[in-house]
Tab-separated table of C-alpha atoms and ligand atoms in Angstrom:
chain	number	residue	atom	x	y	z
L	1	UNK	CA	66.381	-73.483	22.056
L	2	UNK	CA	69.212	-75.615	23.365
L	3	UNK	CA	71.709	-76.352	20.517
L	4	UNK	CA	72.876	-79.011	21.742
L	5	UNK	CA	69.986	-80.603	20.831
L	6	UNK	CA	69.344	-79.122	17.484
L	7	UNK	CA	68.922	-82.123	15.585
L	8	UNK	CA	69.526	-80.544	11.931
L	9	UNK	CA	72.690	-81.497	10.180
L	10	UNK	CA	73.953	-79.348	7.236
L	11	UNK	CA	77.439	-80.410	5.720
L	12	UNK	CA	78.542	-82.029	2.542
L	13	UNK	CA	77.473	-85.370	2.947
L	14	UNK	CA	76.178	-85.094	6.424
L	15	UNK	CA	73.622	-87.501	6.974
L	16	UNK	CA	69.860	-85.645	7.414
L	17	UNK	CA	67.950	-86.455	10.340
L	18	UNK	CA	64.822	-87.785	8.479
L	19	UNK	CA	66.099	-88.841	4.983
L	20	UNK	CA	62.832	-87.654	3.219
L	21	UNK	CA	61.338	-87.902	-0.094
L	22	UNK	CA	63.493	-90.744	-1.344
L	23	UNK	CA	61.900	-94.103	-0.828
L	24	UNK	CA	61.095	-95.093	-3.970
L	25	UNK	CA	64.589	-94.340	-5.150
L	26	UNK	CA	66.242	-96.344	-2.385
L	27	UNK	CA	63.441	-99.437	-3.244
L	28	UNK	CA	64.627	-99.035	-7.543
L	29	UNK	CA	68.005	-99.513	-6.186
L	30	UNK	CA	67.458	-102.331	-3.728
L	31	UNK	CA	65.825	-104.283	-6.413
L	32	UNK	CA	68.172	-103.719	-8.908
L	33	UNK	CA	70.822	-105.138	-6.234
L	34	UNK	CA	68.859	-107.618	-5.536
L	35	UNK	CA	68.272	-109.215	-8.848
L	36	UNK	CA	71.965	-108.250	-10.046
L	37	UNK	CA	72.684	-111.030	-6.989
L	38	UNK	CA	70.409	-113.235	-8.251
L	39	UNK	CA	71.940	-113.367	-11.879
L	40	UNK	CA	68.827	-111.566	-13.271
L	41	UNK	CA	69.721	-108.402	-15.466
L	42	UNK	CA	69.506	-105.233	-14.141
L	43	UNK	CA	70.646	-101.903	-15.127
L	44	UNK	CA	73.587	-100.304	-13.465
L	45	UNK	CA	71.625	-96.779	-11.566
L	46	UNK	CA	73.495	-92.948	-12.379
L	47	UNK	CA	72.094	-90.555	-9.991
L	48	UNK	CA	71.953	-87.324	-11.324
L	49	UNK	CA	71.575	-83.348	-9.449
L	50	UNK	CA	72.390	-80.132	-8.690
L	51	UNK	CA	75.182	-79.588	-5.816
L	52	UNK	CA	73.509	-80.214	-2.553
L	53	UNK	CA	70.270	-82.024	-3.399
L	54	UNK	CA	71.552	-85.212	-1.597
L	55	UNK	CA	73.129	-87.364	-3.842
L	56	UNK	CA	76.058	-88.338	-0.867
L	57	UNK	CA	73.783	-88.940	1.673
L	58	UNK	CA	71.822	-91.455	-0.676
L	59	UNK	CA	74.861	-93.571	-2.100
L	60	UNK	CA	76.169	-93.936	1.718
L	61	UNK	CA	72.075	-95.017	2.365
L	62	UNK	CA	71.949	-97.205	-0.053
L	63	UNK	CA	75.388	-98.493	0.424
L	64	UNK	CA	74.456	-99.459	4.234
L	65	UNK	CA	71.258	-100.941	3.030
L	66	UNK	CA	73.247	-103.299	0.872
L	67	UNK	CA	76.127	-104.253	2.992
L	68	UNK	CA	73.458	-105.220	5.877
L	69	UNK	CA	71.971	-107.458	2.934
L	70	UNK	CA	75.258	-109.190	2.563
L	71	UNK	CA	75.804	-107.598	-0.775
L	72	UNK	CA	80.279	-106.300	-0.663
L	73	UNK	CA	80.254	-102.810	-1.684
L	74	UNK	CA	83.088	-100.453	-2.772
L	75	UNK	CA	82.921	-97.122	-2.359
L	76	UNK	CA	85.195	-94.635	-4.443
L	77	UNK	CA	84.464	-90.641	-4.940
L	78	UNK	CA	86.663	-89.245	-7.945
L	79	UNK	CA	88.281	-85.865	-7.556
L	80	UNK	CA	89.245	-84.103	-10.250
L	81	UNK	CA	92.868	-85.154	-9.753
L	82	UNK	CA	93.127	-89.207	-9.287
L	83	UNK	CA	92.549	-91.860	-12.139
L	84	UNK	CA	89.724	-94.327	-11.855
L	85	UNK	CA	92.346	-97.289	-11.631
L	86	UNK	CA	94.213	-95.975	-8.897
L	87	UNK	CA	90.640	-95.353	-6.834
L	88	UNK	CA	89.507	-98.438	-7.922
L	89	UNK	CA	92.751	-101.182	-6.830
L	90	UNK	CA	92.412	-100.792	-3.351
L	91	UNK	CA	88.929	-100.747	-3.069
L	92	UNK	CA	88.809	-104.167	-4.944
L	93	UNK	CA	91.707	-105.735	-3.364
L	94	UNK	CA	89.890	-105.369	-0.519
L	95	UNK	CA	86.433	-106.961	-1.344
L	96	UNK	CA	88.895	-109.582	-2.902
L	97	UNK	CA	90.064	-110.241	0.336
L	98	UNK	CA	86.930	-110.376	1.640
L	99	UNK	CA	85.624	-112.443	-0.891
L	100	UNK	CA	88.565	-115.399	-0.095
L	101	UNK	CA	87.436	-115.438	3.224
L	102	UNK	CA	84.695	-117.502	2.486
L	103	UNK	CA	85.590	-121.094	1.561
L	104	UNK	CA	83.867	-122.118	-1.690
L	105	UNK	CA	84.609	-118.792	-3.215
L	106	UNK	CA	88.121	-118.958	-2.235
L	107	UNK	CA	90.076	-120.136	-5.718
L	108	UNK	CA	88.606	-117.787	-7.466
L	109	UNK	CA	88.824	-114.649	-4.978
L	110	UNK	CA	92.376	-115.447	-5.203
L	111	UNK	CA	92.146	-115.527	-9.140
L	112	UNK	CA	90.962	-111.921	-8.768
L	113	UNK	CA	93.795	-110.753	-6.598
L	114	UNK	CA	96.137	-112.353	-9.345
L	115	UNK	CA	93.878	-110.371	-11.987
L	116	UNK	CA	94.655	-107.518	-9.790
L	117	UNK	CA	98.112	-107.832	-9.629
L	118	UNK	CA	98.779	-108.097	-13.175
L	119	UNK	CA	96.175	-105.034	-13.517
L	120	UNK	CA	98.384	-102.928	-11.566
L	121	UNK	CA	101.813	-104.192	-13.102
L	122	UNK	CA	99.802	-103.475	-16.395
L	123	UNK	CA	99.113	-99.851	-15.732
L	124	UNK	CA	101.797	-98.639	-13.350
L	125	UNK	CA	103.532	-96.747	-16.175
L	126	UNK	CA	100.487	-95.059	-17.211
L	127	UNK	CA	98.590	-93.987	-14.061
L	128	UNK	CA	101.489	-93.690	-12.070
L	129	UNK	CA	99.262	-92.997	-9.157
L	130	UNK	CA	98.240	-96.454	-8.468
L	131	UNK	CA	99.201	-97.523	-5.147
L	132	UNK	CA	98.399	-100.995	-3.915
L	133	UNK	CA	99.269	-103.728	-1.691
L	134	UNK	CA	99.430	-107.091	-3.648
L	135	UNK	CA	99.012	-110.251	-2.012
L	136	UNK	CA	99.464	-112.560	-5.026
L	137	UNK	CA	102.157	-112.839	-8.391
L	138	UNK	CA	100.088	-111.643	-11.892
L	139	UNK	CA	98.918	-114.468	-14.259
L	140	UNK	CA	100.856	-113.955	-17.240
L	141	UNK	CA	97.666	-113.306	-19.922
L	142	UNK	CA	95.471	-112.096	-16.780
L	143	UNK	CA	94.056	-108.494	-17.177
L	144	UNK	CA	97.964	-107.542	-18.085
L	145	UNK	CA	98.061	-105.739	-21.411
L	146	UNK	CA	99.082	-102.712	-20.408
L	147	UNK	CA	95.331	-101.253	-22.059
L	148	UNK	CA	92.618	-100.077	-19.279
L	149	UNK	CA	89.788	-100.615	-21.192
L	150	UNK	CA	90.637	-104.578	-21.619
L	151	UNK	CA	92.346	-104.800	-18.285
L	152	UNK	CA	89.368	-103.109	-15.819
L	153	UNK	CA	87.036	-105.990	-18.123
L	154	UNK	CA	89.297	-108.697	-17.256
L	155	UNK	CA	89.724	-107.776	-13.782
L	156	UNK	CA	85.787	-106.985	-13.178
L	157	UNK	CA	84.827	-110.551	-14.676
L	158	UNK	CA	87.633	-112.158	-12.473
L	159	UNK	CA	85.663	-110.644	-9.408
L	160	UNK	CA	82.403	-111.103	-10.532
L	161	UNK	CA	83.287	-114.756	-10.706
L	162	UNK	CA	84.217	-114.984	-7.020
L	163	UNK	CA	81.573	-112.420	-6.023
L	164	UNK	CA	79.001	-115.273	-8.176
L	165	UNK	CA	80.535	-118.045	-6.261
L	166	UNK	CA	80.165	-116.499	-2.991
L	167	UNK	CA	76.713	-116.090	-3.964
L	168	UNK	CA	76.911	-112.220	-3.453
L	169	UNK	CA	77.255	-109.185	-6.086
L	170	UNK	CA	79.810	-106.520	-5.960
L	171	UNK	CA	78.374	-103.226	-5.986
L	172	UNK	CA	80.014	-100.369	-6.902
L	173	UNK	CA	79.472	-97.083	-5.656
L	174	UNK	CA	80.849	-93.965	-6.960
L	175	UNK	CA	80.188	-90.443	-6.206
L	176	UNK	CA	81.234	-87.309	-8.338
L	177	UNK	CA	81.869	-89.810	-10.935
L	178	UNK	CA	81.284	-86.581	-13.853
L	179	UNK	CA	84.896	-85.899	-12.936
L	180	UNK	CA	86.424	-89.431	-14.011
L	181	UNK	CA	88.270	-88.440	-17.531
L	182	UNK	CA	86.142	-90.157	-20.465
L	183	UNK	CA	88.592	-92.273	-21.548
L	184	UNK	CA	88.424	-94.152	-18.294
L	185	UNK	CA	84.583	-93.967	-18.186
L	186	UNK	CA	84.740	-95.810	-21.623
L	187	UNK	CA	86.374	-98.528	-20.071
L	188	UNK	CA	84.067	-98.474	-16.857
L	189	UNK	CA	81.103	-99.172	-19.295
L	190	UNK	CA	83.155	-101.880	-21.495
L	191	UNK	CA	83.856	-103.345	-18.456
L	192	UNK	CA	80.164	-103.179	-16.917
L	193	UNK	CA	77.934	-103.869	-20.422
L	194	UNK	CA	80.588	-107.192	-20.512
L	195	UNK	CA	79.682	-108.507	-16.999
L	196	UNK	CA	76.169	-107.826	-17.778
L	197	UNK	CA	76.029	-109.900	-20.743
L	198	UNK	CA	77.855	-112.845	-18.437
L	199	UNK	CA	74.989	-111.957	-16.022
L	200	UNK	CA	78.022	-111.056	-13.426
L	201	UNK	CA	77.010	-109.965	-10.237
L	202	UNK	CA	78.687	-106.528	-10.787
L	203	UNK	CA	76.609	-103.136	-10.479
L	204	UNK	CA	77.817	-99.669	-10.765
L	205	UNK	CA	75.433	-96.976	-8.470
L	206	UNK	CA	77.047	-93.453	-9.144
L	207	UNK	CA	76.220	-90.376	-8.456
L	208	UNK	CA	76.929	-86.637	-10.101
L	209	UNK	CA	76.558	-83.430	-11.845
L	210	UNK	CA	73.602	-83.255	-14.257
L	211	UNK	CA	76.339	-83.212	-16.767
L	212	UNK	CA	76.920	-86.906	-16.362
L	213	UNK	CA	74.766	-88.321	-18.281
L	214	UNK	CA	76.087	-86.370	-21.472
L	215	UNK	CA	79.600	-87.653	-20.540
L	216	UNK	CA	78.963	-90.843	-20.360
L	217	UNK	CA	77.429	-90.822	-23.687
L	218	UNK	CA	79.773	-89.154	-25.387
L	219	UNK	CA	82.449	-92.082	-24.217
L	220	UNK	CA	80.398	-94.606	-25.036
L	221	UNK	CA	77.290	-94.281	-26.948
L	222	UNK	CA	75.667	-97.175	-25.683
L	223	UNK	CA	75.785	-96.358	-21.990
L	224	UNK	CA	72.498	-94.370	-21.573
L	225	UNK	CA	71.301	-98.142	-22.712
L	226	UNK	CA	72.879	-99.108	-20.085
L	227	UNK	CA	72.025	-97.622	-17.186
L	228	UNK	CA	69.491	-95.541	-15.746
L	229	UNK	CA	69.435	-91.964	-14.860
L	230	UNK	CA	67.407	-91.355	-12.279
L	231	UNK	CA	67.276	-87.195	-11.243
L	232	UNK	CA	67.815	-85.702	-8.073
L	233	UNK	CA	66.375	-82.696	-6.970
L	234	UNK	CA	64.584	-80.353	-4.899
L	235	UNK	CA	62.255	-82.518	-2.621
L	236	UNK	CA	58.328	-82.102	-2.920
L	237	UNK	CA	56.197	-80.114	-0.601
L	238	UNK	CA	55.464	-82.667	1.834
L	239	UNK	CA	58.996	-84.228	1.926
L	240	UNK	CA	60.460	-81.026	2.985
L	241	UNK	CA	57.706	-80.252	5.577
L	242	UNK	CA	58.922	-83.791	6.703
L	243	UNK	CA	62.648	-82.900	6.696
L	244	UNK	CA	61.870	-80.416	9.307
L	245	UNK	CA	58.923	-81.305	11.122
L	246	UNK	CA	59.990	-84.935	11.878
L	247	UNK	CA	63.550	-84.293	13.609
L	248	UNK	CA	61.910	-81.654	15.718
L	249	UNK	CA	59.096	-83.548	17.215
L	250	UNK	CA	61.749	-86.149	18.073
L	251	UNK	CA	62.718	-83.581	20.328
L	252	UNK	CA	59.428	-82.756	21.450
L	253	UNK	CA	59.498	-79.866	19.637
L	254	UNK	CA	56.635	-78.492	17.380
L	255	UNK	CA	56.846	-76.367	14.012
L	256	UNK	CA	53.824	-74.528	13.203
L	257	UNK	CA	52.395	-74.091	9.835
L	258	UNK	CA	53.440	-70.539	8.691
L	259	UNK	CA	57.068	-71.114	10.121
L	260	UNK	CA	56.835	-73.925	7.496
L	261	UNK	CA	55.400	-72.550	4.645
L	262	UNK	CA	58.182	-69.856	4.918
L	263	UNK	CA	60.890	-72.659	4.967
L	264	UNK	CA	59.639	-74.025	2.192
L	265	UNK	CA	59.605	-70.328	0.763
L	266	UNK	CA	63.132	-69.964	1.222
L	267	UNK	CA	64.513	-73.146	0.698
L	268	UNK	CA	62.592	-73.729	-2.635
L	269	UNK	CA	62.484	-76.737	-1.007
L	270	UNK	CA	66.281	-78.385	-1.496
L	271	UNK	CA	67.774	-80.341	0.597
L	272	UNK	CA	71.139	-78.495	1.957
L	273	UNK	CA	69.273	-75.158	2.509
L	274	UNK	CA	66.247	-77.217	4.865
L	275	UNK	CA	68.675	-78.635	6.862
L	276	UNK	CA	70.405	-75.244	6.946
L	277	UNK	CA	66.848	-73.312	7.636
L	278	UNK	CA	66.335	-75.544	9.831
L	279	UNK	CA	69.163	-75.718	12.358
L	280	UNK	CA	69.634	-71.603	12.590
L	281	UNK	CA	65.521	-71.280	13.025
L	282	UNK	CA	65.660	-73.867	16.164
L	283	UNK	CA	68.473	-72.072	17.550
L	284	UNK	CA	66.742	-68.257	17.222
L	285	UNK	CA	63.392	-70.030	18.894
L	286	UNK	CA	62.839	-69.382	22.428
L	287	UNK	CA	60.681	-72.602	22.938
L	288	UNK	CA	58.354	-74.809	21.167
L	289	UNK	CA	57.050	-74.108	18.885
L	290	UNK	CA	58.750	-72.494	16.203
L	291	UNK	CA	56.819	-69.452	14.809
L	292	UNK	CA	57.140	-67.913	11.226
L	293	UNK	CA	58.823	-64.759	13.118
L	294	UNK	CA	61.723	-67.648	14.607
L	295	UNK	CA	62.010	-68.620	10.524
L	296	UNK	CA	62.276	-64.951	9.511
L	297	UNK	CA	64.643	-64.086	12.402
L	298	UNK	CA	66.846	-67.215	11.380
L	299	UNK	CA	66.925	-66.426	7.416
L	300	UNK	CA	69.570	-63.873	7.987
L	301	UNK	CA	72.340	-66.497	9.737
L	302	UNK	CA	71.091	-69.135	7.636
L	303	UNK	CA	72.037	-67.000	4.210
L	304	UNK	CA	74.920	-65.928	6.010
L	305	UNK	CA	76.060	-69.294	6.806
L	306	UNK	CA	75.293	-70.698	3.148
L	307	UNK	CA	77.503	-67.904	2.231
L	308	UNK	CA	80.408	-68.599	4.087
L	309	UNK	CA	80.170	-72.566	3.570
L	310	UNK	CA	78.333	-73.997	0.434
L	311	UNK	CA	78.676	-71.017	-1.517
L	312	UNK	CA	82.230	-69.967	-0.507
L	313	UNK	CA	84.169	-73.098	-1.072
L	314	UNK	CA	82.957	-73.213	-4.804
L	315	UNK	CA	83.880	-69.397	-5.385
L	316	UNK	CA	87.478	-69.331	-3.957
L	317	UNK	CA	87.494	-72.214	-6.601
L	318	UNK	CA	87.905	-69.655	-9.039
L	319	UNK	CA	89.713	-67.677	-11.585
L	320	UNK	CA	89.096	-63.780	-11.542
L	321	UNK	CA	87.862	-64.908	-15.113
L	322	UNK	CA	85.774	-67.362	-13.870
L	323	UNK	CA	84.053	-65.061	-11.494
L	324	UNK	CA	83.256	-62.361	-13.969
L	325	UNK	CA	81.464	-65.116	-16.169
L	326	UNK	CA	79.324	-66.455	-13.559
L	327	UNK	CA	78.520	-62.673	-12.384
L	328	UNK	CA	77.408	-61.728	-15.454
L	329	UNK	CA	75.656	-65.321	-15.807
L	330	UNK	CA	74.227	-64.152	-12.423
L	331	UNK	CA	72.787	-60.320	-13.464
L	332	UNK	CA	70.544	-62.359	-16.150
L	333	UNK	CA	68.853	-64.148	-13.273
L	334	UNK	CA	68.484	-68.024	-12.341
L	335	UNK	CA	68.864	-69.610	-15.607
L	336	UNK	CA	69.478	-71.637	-17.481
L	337	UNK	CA	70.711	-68.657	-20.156
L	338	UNK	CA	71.590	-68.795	-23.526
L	339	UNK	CA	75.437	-68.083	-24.657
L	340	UNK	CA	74.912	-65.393	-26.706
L	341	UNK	CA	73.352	-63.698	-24.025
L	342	UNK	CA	76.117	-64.072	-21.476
L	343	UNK	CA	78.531	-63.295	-24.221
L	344	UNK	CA	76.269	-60.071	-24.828
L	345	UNK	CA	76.496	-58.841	-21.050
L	346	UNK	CA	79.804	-58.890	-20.781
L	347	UNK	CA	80.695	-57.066	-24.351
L	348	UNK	CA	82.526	-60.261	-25.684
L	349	UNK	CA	82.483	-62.510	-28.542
L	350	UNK	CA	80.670	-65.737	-27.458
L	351	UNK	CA	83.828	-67.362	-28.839
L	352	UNK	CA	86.419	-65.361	-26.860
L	353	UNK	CA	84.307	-66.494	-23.758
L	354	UNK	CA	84.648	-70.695	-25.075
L	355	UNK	CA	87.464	-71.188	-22.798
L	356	UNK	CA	86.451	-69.627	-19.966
L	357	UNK	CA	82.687	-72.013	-20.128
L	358	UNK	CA	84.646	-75.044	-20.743
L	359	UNK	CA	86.599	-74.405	-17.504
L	360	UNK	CA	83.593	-74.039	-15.510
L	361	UNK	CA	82.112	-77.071	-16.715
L	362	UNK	CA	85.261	-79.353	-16.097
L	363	UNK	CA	85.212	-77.390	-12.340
L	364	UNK	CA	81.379	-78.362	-12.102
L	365	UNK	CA	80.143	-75.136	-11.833
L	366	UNK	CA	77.915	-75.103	-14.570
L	367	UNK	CA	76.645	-77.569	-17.086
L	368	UNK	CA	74.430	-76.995	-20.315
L	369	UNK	CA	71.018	-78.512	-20.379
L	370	UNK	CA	70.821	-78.013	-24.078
L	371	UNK	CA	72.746	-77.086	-26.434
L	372	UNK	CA	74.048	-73.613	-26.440
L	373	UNK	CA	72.638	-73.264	-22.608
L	374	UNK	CA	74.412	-72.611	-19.601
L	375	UNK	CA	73.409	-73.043	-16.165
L	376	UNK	CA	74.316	-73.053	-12.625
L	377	UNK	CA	75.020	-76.406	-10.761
L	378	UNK	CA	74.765	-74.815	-7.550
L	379	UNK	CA	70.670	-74.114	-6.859
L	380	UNK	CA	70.431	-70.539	-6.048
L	381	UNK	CA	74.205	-69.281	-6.614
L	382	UNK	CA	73.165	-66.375	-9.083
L	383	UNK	CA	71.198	-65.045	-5.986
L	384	UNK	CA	74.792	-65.610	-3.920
L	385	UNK	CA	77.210	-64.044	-6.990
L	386	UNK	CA	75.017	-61.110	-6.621
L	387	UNK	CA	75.825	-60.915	-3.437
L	388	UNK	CA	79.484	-61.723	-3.151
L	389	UNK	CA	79.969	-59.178	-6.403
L	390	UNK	CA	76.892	-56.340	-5.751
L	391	UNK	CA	77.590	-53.120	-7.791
L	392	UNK	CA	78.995	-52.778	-11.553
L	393	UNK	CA	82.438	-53.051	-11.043
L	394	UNK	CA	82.663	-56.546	-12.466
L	395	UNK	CA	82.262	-55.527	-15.467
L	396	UNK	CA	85.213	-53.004	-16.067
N	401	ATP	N1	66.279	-86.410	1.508
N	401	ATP	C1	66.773	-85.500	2.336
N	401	ATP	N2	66.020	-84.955	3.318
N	401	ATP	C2	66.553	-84.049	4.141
N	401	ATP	N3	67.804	-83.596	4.099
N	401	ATP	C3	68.605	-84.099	3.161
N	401	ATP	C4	68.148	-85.072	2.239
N	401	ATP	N4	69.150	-85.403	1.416
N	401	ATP	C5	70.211	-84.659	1.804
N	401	ATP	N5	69.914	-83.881	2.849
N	401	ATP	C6	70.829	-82.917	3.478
N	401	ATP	O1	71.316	-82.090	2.432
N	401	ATP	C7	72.698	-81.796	2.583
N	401	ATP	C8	73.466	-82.146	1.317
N	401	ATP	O2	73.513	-83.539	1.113
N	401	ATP	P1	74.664	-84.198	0.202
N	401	ATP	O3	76.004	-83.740	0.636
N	401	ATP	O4	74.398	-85.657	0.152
N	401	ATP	O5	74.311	-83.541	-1.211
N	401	ATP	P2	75.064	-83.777	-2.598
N	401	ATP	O6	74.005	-83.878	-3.640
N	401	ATP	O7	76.016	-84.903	-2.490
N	401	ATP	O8	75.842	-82.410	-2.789
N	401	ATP	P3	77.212	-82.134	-3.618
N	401	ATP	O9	76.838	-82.186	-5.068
N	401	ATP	O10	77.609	-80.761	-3.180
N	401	ATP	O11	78.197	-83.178	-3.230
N	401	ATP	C9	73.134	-82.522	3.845
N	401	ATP	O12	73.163	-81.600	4.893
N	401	ATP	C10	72.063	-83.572	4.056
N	401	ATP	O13	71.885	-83.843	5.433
N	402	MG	MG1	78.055	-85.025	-2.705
């Protein structure tokens, strides 16, 4: 059928057609914005999942949802290379800015810009990677010790005031936060657990690997107190029949029940591999609707496409190493798999192979569940190393 009209979108962060499955997710949150505004306590939401499960797509939702509400948002995604305070500066000057705009919050808007400033002249030396316009001169004593975890506190409370004024919240939204180093996470929860004991209208709503929750615990081991965890994953039966079915009658276009049964088949139902399923079997389809021989037809450019997209970016990622582990990760089957018995496939010392893991997890590959487990963060990448690496030769 005509692709221009294909209405599935698969991409990092690509916003579905029909955002399924989520609702009561996306009400938690609201609520929780909601009542942060409103001076009541509320916990600060960590969204949790596998790659591809839709954890983008939801902050940007939610972050709509609360800027049409009036509520000023940031919205920061860590790489592995920047430091939380030079993400953060900019983001905040600019809700700052935002913030003086209106009149009774004014004073204390530009109190935060100040806080700002001396933030920044604070920390310059040590995250040399700041870069920030400042509008104001630093309050000598003002979120200026030179010591992130007291300086993000000051310069949070300093804009929850003027958000409290203004009688909004500041919400802050982070993605891929499992890559922000754990001394700066420590401060990120200092910061938060103090403006939630001033009933500050500050919230954090992150998102990342299922190895997030861990690391914020190990830097502070109050912070699964503080926040809630919510998990991400594959989307139930009827939400992915809905992921497909919906965008396609849209376009006048029907699905019929085996051609969806076998989507859900070989998507196991997550997110990413729906929408792709569902773009390459509307394209193979001659006309509505779309049979369970238009799915089967379609599975071969839809692997093929995973392959040279989702799958590929994370393998050029890494080391010859790196690949071998996975591989042999990969030849035990989905997971999640035991140390000893990756260690075991690949004739090593489990030791000898600590390096190697530790790499992986800091790249977000894999993540342990428990302890002494290791699994995949991608959903279905031992199916794609065999693939990419068929044969025996990965093992000499
Ligand atoms: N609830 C949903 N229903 C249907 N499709 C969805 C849903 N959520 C996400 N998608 C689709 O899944 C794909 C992946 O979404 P997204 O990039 O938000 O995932 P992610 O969890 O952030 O992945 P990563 O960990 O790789 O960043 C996108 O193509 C998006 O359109
Ligand atoms: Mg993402």
């Amino acid at each position: 059928m005509n692709p221009v009209a294909n209405p599935y979108a698969p991409g990092a962060g690509a916003p579905p057609p029909a955002l399924t499955g989520r609702d009561e997710l996306l009400e938690t949150v609201r609520i929780a914005l909601e009542r942060v505004r409103r001076g009541k306590p509320a916990k600060s939401v960590l969204m949790v999942g596998l790659r591809g499960v839709g954890k983008t797509v939801l902050l940007d939702r939610m972050r709509d949802d609360a800027e049409t509400t009036g509520i000023h948002t940031l919205r920061i995604e860590a790489p592995e290379s920047r430091s939380l305070p030079a993400m953060l500066a900019p983001e905040l000057r600019q809700a700052l800015i935002r913030l003086s705009l209106v009149e009774k919050a004014k004073k204390l808007a530009q109190r935060g810009l100040r806080a700002l400033a001396g933030f920044v002249k604070g920390l310059k030396l040590e995250y040399s990677d700041i870069s920030v316009g400042l509008d104001y001169e630093p309050e000598p004593g003002l979120a200026d010790n030179g010591d992130l975890e007291h300086d993000l506190q000051a310069l949070l409370e300093a804009a929850g005031e003027a958000a409290q004024k203004a009688d909004t919240a500041l919400a802050i939204f982070v993605d891929e936060l499992q890559y922000v180093k754990e001394d700066e996470l420590a401060a990120l929860i200092t910061a938060l657990h103090r403006t939630a004991q001033r009933r500050l209208p500050v919230v954090l709503v992150g998102a990342g690997l299922p190895q997030l929750r861990g690391r914020m615990g190990k830097a502070k081991s109050y912070a699964e107190r503080l926040f809630d965890f919510p998990e991400i994953g594959a989307l139930s039966a009827q939400a992915a029949e809905l992921a497909i079915t919906q965008p396609a009658e849209e376009e006048g276009v029907f699905v019929d029940g085996d051609a969806l049964e076998r989507i859900v088949k070989e998507t196991k139902r997550y997110p990413y591999f729906l929408q792709e399923w569902g773009k390459h079997s509307w394209n193979v389809a001659r006309a509505s609707p779309i049979t369970r021989e238009d799915v089967e037809r379609a599975s071969t450019a839809a692997v093929a496409a995973l392959d040279e997209s989702f799958f590929r970016v994370r393998f050029d990622r890494l080391t010859p190493a790196e690949k071998t582990y996975l591989r042999a990760m990969s030849d035990l089957g989905a997971g999640p798999h035991r140390s000893g018995d990756i260690a075991d496939r690949l004739k090593r010392a489990v030791t000898s192979l600590g390096p190697v893991r530790s790499h992986l997890i800091a790249k977000g590959m894999i993540w342990s569940p428990s302890h002494g487990d290791t699994a995949f963060t991608v959903p279905l990448f031992d199916e794609f190393m065999r693939r990419i690496m068929p044969g025996h030769d990965w093992m000499e």
